[in-house]
XYZ file of C-alpha atoms in Angstrom:
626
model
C -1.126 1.967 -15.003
C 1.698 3.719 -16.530
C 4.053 2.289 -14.158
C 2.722 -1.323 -15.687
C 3.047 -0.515 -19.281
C 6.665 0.853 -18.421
C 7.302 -2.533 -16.896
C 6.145 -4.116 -20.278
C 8.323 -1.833 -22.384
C 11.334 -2.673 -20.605
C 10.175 -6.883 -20.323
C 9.982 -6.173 -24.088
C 12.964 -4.857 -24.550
C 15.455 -6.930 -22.489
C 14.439 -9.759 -24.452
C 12.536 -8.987 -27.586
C 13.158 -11.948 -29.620
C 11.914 -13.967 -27.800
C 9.077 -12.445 -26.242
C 7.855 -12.025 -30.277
C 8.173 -15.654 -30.597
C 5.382 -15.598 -26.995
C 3.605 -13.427 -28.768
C 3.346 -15.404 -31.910
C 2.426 -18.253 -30.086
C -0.392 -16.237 -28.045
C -2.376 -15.440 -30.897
C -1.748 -18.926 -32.762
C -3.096 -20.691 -29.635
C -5.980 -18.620 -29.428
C -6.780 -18.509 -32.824
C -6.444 -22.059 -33.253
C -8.640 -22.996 -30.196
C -11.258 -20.719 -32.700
C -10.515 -22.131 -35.538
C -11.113 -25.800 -34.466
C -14.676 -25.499 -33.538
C -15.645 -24.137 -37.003
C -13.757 -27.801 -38.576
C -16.173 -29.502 -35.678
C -18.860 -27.360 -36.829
C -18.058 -28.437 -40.882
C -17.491 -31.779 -39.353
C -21.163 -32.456 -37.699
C -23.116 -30.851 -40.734
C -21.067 -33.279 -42.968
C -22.237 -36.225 -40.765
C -25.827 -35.144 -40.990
C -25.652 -34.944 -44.785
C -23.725 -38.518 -44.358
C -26.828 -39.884 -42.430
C -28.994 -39.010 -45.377
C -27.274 -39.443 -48.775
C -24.687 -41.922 -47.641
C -20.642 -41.610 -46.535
C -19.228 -41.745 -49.759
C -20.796 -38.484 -50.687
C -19.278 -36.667 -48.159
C -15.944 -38.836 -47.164
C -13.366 -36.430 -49.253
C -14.952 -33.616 -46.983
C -14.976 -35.457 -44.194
C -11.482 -36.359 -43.881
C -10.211 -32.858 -44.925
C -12.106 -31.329 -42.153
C -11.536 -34.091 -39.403
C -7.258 -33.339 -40.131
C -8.001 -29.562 -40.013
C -9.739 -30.043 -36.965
C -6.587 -32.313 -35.504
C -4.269 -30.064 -37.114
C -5.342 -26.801 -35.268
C -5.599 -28.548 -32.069
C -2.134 -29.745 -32.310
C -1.079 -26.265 -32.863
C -2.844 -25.011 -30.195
C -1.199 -27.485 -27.970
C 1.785 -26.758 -29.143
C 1.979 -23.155 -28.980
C 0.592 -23.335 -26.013
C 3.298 -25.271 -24.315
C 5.549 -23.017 -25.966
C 4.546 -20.101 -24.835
C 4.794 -21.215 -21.455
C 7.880 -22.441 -21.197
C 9.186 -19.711 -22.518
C 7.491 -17.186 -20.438
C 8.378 -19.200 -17.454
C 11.817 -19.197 -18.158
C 12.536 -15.395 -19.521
C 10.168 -14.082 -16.766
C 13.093 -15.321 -14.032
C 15.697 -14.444 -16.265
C 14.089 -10.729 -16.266
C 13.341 -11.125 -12.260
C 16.976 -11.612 -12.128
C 17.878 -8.689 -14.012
C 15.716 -6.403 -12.231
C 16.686 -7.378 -8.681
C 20.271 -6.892 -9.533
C 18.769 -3.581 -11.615
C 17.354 -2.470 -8.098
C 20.552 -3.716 -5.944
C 22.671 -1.649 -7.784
C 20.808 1.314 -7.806
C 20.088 1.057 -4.252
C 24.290 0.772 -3.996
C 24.328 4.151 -6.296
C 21.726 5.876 -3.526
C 23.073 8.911 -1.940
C 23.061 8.412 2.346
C 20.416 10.550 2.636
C 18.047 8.067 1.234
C 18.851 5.510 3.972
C 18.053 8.300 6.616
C 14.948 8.808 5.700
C 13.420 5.453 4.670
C 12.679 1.942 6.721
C 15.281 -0.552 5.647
C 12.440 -2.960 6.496
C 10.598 -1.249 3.940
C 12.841 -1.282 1.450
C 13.357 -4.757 1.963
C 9.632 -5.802 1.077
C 10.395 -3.779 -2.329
C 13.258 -5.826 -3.152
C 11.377 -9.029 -2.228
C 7.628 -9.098 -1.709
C 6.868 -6.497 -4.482
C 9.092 -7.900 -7.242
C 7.282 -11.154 -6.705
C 3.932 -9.615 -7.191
C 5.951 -8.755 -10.786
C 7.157 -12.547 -11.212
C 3.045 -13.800 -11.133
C 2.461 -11.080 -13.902
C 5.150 -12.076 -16.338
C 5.345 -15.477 -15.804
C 1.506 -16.015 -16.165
C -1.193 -12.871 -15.783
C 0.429 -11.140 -19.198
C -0.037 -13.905 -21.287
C -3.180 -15.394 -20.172
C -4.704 -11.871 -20.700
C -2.946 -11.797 -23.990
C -4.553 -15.199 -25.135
C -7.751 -14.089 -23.490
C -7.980 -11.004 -25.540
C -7.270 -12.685 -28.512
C -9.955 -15.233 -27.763
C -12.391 -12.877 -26.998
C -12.265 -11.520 -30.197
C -12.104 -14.104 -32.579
C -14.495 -15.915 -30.145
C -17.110 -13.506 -30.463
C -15.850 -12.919 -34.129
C -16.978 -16.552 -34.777
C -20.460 -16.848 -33.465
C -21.424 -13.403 -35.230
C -20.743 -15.457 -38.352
C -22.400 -18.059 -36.976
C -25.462 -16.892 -35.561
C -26.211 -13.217 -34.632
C -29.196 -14.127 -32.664
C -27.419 -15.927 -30.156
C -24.665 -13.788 -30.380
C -27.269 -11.342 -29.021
C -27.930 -13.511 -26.098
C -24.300 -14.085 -25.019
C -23.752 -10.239 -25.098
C -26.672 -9.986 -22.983
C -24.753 -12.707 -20.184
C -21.135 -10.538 -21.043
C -22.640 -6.987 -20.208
C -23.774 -9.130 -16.425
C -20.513 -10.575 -15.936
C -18.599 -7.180 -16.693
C -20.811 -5.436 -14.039
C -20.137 -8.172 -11.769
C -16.729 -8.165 -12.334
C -16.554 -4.051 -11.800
C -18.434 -4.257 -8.592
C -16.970 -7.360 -7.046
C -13.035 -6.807 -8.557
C -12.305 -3.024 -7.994
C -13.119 -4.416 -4.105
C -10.672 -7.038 -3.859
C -7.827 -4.877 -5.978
C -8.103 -2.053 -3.810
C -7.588 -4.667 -0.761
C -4.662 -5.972 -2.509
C -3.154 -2.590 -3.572
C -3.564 -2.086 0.533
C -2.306 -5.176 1.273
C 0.987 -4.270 -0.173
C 1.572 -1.461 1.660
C 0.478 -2.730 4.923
C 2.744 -5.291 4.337
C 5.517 -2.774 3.575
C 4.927 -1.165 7.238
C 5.165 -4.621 8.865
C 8.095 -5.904 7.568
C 9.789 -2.435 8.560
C 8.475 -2.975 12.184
C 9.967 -6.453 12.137
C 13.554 -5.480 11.295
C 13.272 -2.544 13.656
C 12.024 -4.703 16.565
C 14.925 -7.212 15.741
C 17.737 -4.529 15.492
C 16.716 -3.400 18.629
C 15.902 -6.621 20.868
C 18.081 -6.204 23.561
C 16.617 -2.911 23.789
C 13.505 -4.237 24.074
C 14.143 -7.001 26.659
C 16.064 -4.859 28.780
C 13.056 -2.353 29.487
C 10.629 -5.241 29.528
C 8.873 -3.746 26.677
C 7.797 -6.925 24.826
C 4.237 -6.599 25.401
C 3.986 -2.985 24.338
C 6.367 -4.442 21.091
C 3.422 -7.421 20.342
C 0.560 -4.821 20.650
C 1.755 -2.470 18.245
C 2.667 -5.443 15.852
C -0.506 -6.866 16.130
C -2.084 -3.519 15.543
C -0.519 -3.571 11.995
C -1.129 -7.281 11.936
C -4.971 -7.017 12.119
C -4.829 -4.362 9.540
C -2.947 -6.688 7.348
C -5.266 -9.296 8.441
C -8.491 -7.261 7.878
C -7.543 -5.338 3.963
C -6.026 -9.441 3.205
C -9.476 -10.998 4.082
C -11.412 -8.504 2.947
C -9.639 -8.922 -0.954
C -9.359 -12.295 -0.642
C -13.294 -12.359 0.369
C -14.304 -10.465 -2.669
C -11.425 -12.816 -4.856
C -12.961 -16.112 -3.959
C -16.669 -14.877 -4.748
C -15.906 -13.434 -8.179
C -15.140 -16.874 -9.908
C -18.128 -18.574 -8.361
C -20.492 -15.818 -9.620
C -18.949 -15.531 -13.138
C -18.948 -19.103 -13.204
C -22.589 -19.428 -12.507
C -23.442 -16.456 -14.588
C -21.638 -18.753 -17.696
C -23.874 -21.443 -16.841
C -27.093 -19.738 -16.778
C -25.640 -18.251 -20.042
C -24.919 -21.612 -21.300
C -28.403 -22.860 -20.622
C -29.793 -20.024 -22.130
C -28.447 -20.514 -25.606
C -29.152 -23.838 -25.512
C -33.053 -22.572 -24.729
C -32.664 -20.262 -27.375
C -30.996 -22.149 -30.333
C -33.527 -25.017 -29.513
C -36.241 -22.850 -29.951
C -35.564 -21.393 -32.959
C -34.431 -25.008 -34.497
C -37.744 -26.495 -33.575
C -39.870 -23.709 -35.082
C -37.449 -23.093 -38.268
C -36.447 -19.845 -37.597
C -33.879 -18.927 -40.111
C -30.815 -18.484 -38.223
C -29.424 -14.456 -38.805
C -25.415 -14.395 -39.559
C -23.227 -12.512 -41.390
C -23.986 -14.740 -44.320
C -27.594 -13.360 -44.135
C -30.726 -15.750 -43.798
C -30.546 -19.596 -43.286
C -32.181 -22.786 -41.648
C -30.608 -22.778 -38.794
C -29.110 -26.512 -38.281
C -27.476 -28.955 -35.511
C -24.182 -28.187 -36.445
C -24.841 -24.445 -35.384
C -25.371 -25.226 -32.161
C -22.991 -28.355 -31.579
C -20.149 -25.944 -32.317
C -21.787 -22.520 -30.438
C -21.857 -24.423 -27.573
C -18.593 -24.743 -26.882
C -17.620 -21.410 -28.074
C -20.123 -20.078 -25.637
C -18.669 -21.761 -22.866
C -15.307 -20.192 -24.016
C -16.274 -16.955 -24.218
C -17.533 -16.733 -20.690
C -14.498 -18.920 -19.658
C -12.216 -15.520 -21.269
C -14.753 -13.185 -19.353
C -14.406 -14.847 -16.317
C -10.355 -15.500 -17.342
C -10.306 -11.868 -17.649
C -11.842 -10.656 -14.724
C -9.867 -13.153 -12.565
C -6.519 -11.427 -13.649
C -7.346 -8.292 -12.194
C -6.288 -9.275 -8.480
C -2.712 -10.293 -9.856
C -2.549 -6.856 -11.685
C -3.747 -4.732 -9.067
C -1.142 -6.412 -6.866
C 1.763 -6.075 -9.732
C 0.391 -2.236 -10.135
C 1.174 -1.680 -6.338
C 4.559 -3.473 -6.594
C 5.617 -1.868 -9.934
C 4.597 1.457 -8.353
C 6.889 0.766 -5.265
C 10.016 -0.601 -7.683
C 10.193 1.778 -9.960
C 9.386 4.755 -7.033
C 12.838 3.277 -5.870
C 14.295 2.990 -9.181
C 13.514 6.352 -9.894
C 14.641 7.606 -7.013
C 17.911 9.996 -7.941
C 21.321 8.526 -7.424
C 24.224 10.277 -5.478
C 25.620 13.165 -7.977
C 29.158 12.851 -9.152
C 30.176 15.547 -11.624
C 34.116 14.884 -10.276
C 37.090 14.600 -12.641
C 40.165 13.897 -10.477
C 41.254 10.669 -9.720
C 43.651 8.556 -7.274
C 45.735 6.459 -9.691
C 49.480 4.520 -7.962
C 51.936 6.588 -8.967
C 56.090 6.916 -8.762
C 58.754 9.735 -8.329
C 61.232 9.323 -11.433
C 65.247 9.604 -11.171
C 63.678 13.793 -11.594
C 61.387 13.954 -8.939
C 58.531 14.187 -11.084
C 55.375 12.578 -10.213
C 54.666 9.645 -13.016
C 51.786 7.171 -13.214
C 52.574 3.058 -13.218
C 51.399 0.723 -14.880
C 52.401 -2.445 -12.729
C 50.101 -1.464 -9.462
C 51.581 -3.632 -7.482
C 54.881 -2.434 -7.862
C 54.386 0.363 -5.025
C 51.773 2.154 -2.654
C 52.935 5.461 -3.777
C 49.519 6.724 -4.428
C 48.718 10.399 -6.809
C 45.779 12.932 -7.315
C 45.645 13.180 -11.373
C 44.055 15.973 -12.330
C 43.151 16.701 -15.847
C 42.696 20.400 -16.673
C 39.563 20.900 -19.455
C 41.128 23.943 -20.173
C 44.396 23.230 -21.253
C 44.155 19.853 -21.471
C 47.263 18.837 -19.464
C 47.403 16.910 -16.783
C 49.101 17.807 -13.342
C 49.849 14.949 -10.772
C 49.689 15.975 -7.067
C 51.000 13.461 -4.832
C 48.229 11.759 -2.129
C 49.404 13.520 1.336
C 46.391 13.803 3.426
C 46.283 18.077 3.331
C 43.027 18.669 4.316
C 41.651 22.162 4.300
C 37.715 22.934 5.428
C 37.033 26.980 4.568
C 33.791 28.405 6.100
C 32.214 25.544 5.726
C 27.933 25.680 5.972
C 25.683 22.722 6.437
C 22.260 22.173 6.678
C 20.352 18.910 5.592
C 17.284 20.711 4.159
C 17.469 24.503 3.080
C 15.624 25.439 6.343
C 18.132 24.785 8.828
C 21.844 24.751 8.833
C 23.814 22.915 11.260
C 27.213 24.199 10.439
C 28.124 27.174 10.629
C 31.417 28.939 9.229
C 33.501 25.883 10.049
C 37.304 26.371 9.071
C 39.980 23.054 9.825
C 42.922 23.269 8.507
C 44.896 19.436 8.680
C 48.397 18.973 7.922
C 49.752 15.466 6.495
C 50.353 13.622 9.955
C 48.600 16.023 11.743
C 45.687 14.759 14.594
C 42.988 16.655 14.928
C 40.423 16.310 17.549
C 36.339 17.367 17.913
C 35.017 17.764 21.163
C 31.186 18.814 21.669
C 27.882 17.914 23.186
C 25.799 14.823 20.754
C 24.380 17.416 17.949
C 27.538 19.799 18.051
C 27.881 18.991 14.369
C 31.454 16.633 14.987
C 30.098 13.677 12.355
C 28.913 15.909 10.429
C 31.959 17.297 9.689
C 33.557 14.127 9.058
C 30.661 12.895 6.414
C 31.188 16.101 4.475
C 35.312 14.720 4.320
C 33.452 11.942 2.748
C 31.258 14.160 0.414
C 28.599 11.746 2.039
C 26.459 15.447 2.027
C 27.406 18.330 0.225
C 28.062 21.619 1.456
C 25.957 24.489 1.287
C 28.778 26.742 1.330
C 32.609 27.711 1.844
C 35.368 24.854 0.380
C 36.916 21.792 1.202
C 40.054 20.883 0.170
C 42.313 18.048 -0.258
C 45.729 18.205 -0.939
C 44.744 21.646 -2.699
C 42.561 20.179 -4.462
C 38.509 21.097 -4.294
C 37.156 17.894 -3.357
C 34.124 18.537 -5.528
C 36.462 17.957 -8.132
C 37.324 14.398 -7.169
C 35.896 11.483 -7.714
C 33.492 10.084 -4.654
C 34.667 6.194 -4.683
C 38.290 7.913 -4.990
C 37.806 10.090 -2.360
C 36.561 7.921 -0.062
C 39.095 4.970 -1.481
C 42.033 7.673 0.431
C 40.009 8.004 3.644
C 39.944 5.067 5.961
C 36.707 5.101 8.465
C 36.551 3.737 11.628
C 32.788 4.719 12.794
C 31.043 4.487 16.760
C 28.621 1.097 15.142
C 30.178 -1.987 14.509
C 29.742 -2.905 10.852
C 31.203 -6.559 10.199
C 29.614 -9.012 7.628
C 29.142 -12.859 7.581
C 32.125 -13.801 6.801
C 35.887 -14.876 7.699
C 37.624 -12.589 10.088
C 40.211 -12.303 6.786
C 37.811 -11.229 5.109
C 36.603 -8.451 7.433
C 39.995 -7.547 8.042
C 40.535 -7.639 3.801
C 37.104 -5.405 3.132
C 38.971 -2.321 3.940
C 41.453 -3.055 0.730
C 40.455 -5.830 -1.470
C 43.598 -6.517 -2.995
C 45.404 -6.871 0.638
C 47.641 -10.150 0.865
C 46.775 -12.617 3.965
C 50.267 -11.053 5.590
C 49.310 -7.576 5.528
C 46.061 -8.322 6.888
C 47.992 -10.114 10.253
C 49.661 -6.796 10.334
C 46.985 -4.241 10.118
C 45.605 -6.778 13.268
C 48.270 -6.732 15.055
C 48.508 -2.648 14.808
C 45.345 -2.665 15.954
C 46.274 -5.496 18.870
C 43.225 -7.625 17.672
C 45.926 -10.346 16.182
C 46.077 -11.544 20.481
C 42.350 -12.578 20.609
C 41.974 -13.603 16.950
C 44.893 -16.299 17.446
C 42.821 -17.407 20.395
C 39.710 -18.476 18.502
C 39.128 -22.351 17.335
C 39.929 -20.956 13.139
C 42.393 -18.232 13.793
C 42.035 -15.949 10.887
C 39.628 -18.073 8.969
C 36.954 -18.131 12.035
C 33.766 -17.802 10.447
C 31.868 -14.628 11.677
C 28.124 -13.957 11.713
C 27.303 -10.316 10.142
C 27.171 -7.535 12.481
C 29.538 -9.581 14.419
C 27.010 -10.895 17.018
C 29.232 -13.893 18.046
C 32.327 -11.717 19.204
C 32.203 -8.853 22.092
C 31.519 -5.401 21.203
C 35.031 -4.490 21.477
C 36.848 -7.494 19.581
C 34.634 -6.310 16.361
C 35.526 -2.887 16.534
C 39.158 -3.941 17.031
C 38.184 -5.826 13.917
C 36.827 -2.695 12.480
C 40.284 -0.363 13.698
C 42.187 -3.720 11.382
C 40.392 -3.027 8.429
C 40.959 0.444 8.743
C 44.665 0.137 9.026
C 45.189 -2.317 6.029
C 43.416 0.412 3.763
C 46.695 2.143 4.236
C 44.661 5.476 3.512
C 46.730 8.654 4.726
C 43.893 10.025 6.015
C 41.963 8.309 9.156
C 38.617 9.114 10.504
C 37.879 7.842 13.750
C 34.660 8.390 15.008
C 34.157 7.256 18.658
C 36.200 4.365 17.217
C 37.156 3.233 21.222
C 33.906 4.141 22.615
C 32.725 0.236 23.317
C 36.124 -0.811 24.242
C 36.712 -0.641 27.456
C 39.383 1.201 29.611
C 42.196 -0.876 29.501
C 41.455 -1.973 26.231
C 41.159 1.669 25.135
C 44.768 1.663 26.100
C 46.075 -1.228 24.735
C 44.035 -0.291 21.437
C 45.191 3.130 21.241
C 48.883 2.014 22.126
C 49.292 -0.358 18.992
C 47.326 2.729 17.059
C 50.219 5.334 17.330
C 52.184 3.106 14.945
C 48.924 3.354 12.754
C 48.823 7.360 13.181
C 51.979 7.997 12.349
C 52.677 10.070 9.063
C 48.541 10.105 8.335
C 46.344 13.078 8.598
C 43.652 11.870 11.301
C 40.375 12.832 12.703
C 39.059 11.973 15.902
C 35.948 12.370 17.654
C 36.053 11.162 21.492
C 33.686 11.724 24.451
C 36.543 10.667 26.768
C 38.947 14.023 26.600
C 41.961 12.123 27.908
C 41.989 10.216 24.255
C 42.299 13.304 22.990
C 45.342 15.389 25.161
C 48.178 14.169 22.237
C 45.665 15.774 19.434
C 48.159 18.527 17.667
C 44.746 20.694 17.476
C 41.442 20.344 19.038
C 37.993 21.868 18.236
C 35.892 22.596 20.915
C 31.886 22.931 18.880
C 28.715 23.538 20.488
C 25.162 24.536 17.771
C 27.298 23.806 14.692
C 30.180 26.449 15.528
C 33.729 26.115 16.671
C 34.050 28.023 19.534
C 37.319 27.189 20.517
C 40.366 25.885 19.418
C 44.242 24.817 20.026
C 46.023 22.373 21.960
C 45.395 20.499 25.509
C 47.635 22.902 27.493
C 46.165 26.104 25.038
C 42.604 24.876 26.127
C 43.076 24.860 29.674
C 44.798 28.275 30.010
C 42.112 29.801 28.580
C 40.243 28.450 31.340
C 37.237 28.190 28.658
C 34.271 25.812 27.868
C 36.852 23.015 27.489
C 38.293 23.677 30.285
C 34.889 23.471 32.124
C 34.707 20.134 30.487
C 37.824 18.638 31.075
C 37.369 19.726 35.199
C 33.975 18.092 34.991
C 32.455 21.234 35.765
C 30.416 20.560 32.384
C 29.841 16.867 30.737
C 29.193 16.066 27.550
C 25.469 14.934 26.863
């Protein structure tokens, strides 16, 4: 429930004004719905007195209460169409505002998150659950508002009109809250489950569909439909089963108002025909036919609220499950960035010292500024690509590290090259470049500079990324090409393709450059996107290049071609590469032999093989790589 009231503060407070005004209108609907029955009331006595000492006694009376009457109908119409126009509109105003809330929080999430959740799951937060919060605001909130008020003044009024039948109606309430205890705490805790359930399905979905060629290829369709129907007829089962208890609540409190109805009607007639004075706040009096033309229809309000009432707790247990799941994501803890230095375009004045520009477009001379909190100056180290890794530990919980005393040193230009078994810890090292994790212990440094004092999106704005997956979006191929450097003109884009030698088979499609791709790049081969994904890598013009299995789908004389129109790409960068195939790697000016987390050797191709060591084994084909 806390997680619901916080979802009311913050409705409340993105949009106060107007939700007053809702407010407002809330009670004055209510009220006036009240208010209007006591006129009718005044109204029907007046007509009896009419009947029996003529209409011109009564006629001033009259009229005054037949306008009242009108008047506080008219309000009540009003402010009820108000109230729900403007709920309508300012609940999908605030729906908007929270899904771009949760889209940009789930853009400030730190990788690990990713790992360990469903994206399938987090899909049905963004979608399924914050509708379950769009039936709340736009309707539950305010009909239980104006049913509250109701209630009250409801209740309020036939106290002052007759305590005695008050009695009776509290009698029928005190049935149709039991009722509504029993029958709704079933069907809320089968909504509540429905929600998760849901959850798990929708993350079974989008893994099934990510991996469908996976699944035809080992004929494993019918093993796929069995477990999805297993979380199916769960779905199926907890829906029914809150649904079942749903439908049967309004029919009971429904009937339970009738007998209730009936009952007063028993009642007030009873103590009309045998004069009973009629108990109310205003003490003893003949009770009257105007008392019980006007308690009628409040009676049939009241149980109306009751029943209102009860039938908003299936919308609120649903909203409490997918409030609970929102703001579990929103309060989930963003990626930490306590870093000061930034990468700013830069120039070398007439002295050779380093200067920052204004105009960026006037050159793609790029510099680390570094303001010192002691001091207070500033020092400007020029963006080289120096990259220095200092007994380096890793673990991704406290219980295990993965790394172990792992020293690199890169030079600007340098290539260096990680060769190990799947699990040696060579992507690892490259997502700690990328501060994607943090260290446990030792340094990293970049251009001298401890990269826990720089910036993440500046950081990773220097490093360009060319990973094993495919990653394109729906989209142009320009626009692919453009993603690695937004501000990239259509000219340097053909160029970063045609380093990469993807500028042949993109010239070849039906739209050239402007060839509409689907995301994940379904409609081109494996190794056009990542020739796609090499482009975008090269128009970053980042000094520092991380290629991750980056020709493992391409094939051999592909790899060559590829790798070919790369050396122009290489040239003058600090790069990292990570290859299964060792000849790839024989040009690396160092490579890194790791097996459990640990370098175990190191050097050049020809150092490698004289020591006649594990990488020698390798490179023989005495060992493979697994």
């Amino acid at each position: 429930m806390k997680n619901l009231f916080r979802l009311i503060k913050d409705y409340f407070k993105a949009h106060p004004v107007v939700l007053t005004i809702v407010v407002i209108c809330a009670f004055l609907n209510a009220l006036a719905a009240i208010i209007a029955p006591i006129m009718l009331q005044n109204t029907v006595n007046l007509i009896e007195i009419g009947i029996k000492e003529g209409f011109k006694a009564i006629s001033n009376d009259f009229f005054l209460y037949l306008t009242l009457m009108i008047t506080f109908y008219a309000i009540s119409i009003a402010s009820g169409f108000t109230y729900s126009q403007l709920t309508a509109r300012y609940a999908q105003m605030y729906l908007h505002e929270l899904r771009v809330r949760v889209f940009s929080h789930l853009e400030d999430l730190p990788i690990s998150y990713f790992d360990k959740n469903e994206k399938g799951s987090i899909m049905s937060t963004f979608t399924n659950d914050i509708d379950t919060i769009r039936q709340l605001l736009s309707q539950t909130l305010a009909d239980f508002l104006i049913c509250f008020v109701a209630f009250v003044s409801v209740f309020a009024t036939m106290i002052y009109s007759s305590i005695y039948l008050s009695i009776v109606v509290l009698i029928g309430t005190v049935a149709m809250v039991l009722v509504s205890k029993h029958v709704g705490s079933r069907s809320a805790k089968g909504f509540m489950n429905t929600q998760v359930i849901l959850a798990k399905e929708e993350g079974y979905v989008e893994e099934m569909m990510n991996g469908l060629k996976v699944v035809k290829s080992f004929n494993h369709e019918d093993e796929a439909i069995i477990k999805f129907k297993e979380i199916n007829n769960k779905l199926e089962y907890e829906s029914c089963n809150a649904n079942k208890y749903s439908n049967i609540l309004m029919p009971i409190m429904g009937n339970i108002g009738n007998l209730l109805y009936i009952a007063v009607i028993v009642v007030g007639t009873l103590l009309f025909v045998f004069k009973v004075d009629n108990l109310s706040i205003r003490g003893l009096q003949p009770i009257n036919i105007g008392i019980l033309v006007s308690f009628l229809p409040m009676v049939k309000q009241f149980t109306n609220n009751v029943a209102q009432v009860s039938n908003q707790v299936n919308p609120i247990a649903m909203a409490i499950g997918g409030v609970s799941r929102v703001y579990k994501l929103l309060d989930e803890p963003v990626e930490v960035d306590e870093g000061y230095v930034t990468l700013i375009r830069a120039y070398i004045d007439e002295n050779g010292i380093i200067k920052e520009i204004e105009d960026k477009n006037k050159t793609n001379c790029w510099a680390w500024k570094h303001p010192h909190k002691e001091s207070g100056d500033i020092t400007y180290t020029l963006l080289k690509g120096d990259i220095v890794l200092d007994d380096v530990d890793f673990g991704y919980n406290d219980k295990r590290l993965v790394l172990h005393n792992v020293s690199v040193y890169a030079k600007p230009g340098q290539k260096i090259a990680f060769v190990g078994a799947t699990g040696a810890g060579k992507t690892t090292i490259t997502n700690l470049i990328n501060r994607f994790y943090d260290i446990a212990d030792g340094k990293i440094r970049y251009d001298g500079i401890n990269i826990n004092k720089i910036k993440k999106k500046d950081l990773r704005r220097s490093l360009g990324v060319v990973l094993q997956d495919t990653n394109l979006f729906s989209g142009t191929i320009m626009d692919n090409i453009r993603y690695g450097r937004l501000d990239a003109t259509d000219e340097e884009c053909i160029k970063a393709a045609k380093l990469a030698n993807a500028d042949s088979f993109i010239t070849r499609l039906p739209s050239g450059y402007n060839t509409y791709i689907k995301g994940s790049g379904s409609n081109l081969s494996q190794g056009q996107a990542q020739l796609l994904n090499i482009a975008r890598a090269a128009v970053s013009l980042c000094p520092t290049l991380i290629l991750d299995e980056a020709t493992s789908s391409i094939d051999t004389r592909t790899e060559a071609i590829v790798l070919s129109g790369m050396e122009n790409l290489m040239k003058g960068r600090t790069v990292f590469l990570i290859a299964h195939r060792l000849s790839t790697i024989k040009d690396a000016d160092a490579i890194m032999v790791l097996e459990n987390g640990r370098i175990i050797e190191r050097g050049t191709h020809e150092q490698l093989i004289s020591l006649k060591g594990y990488y020698y084994q390798l490179y023989t084909g005495k060992f493979e790589l697994e």
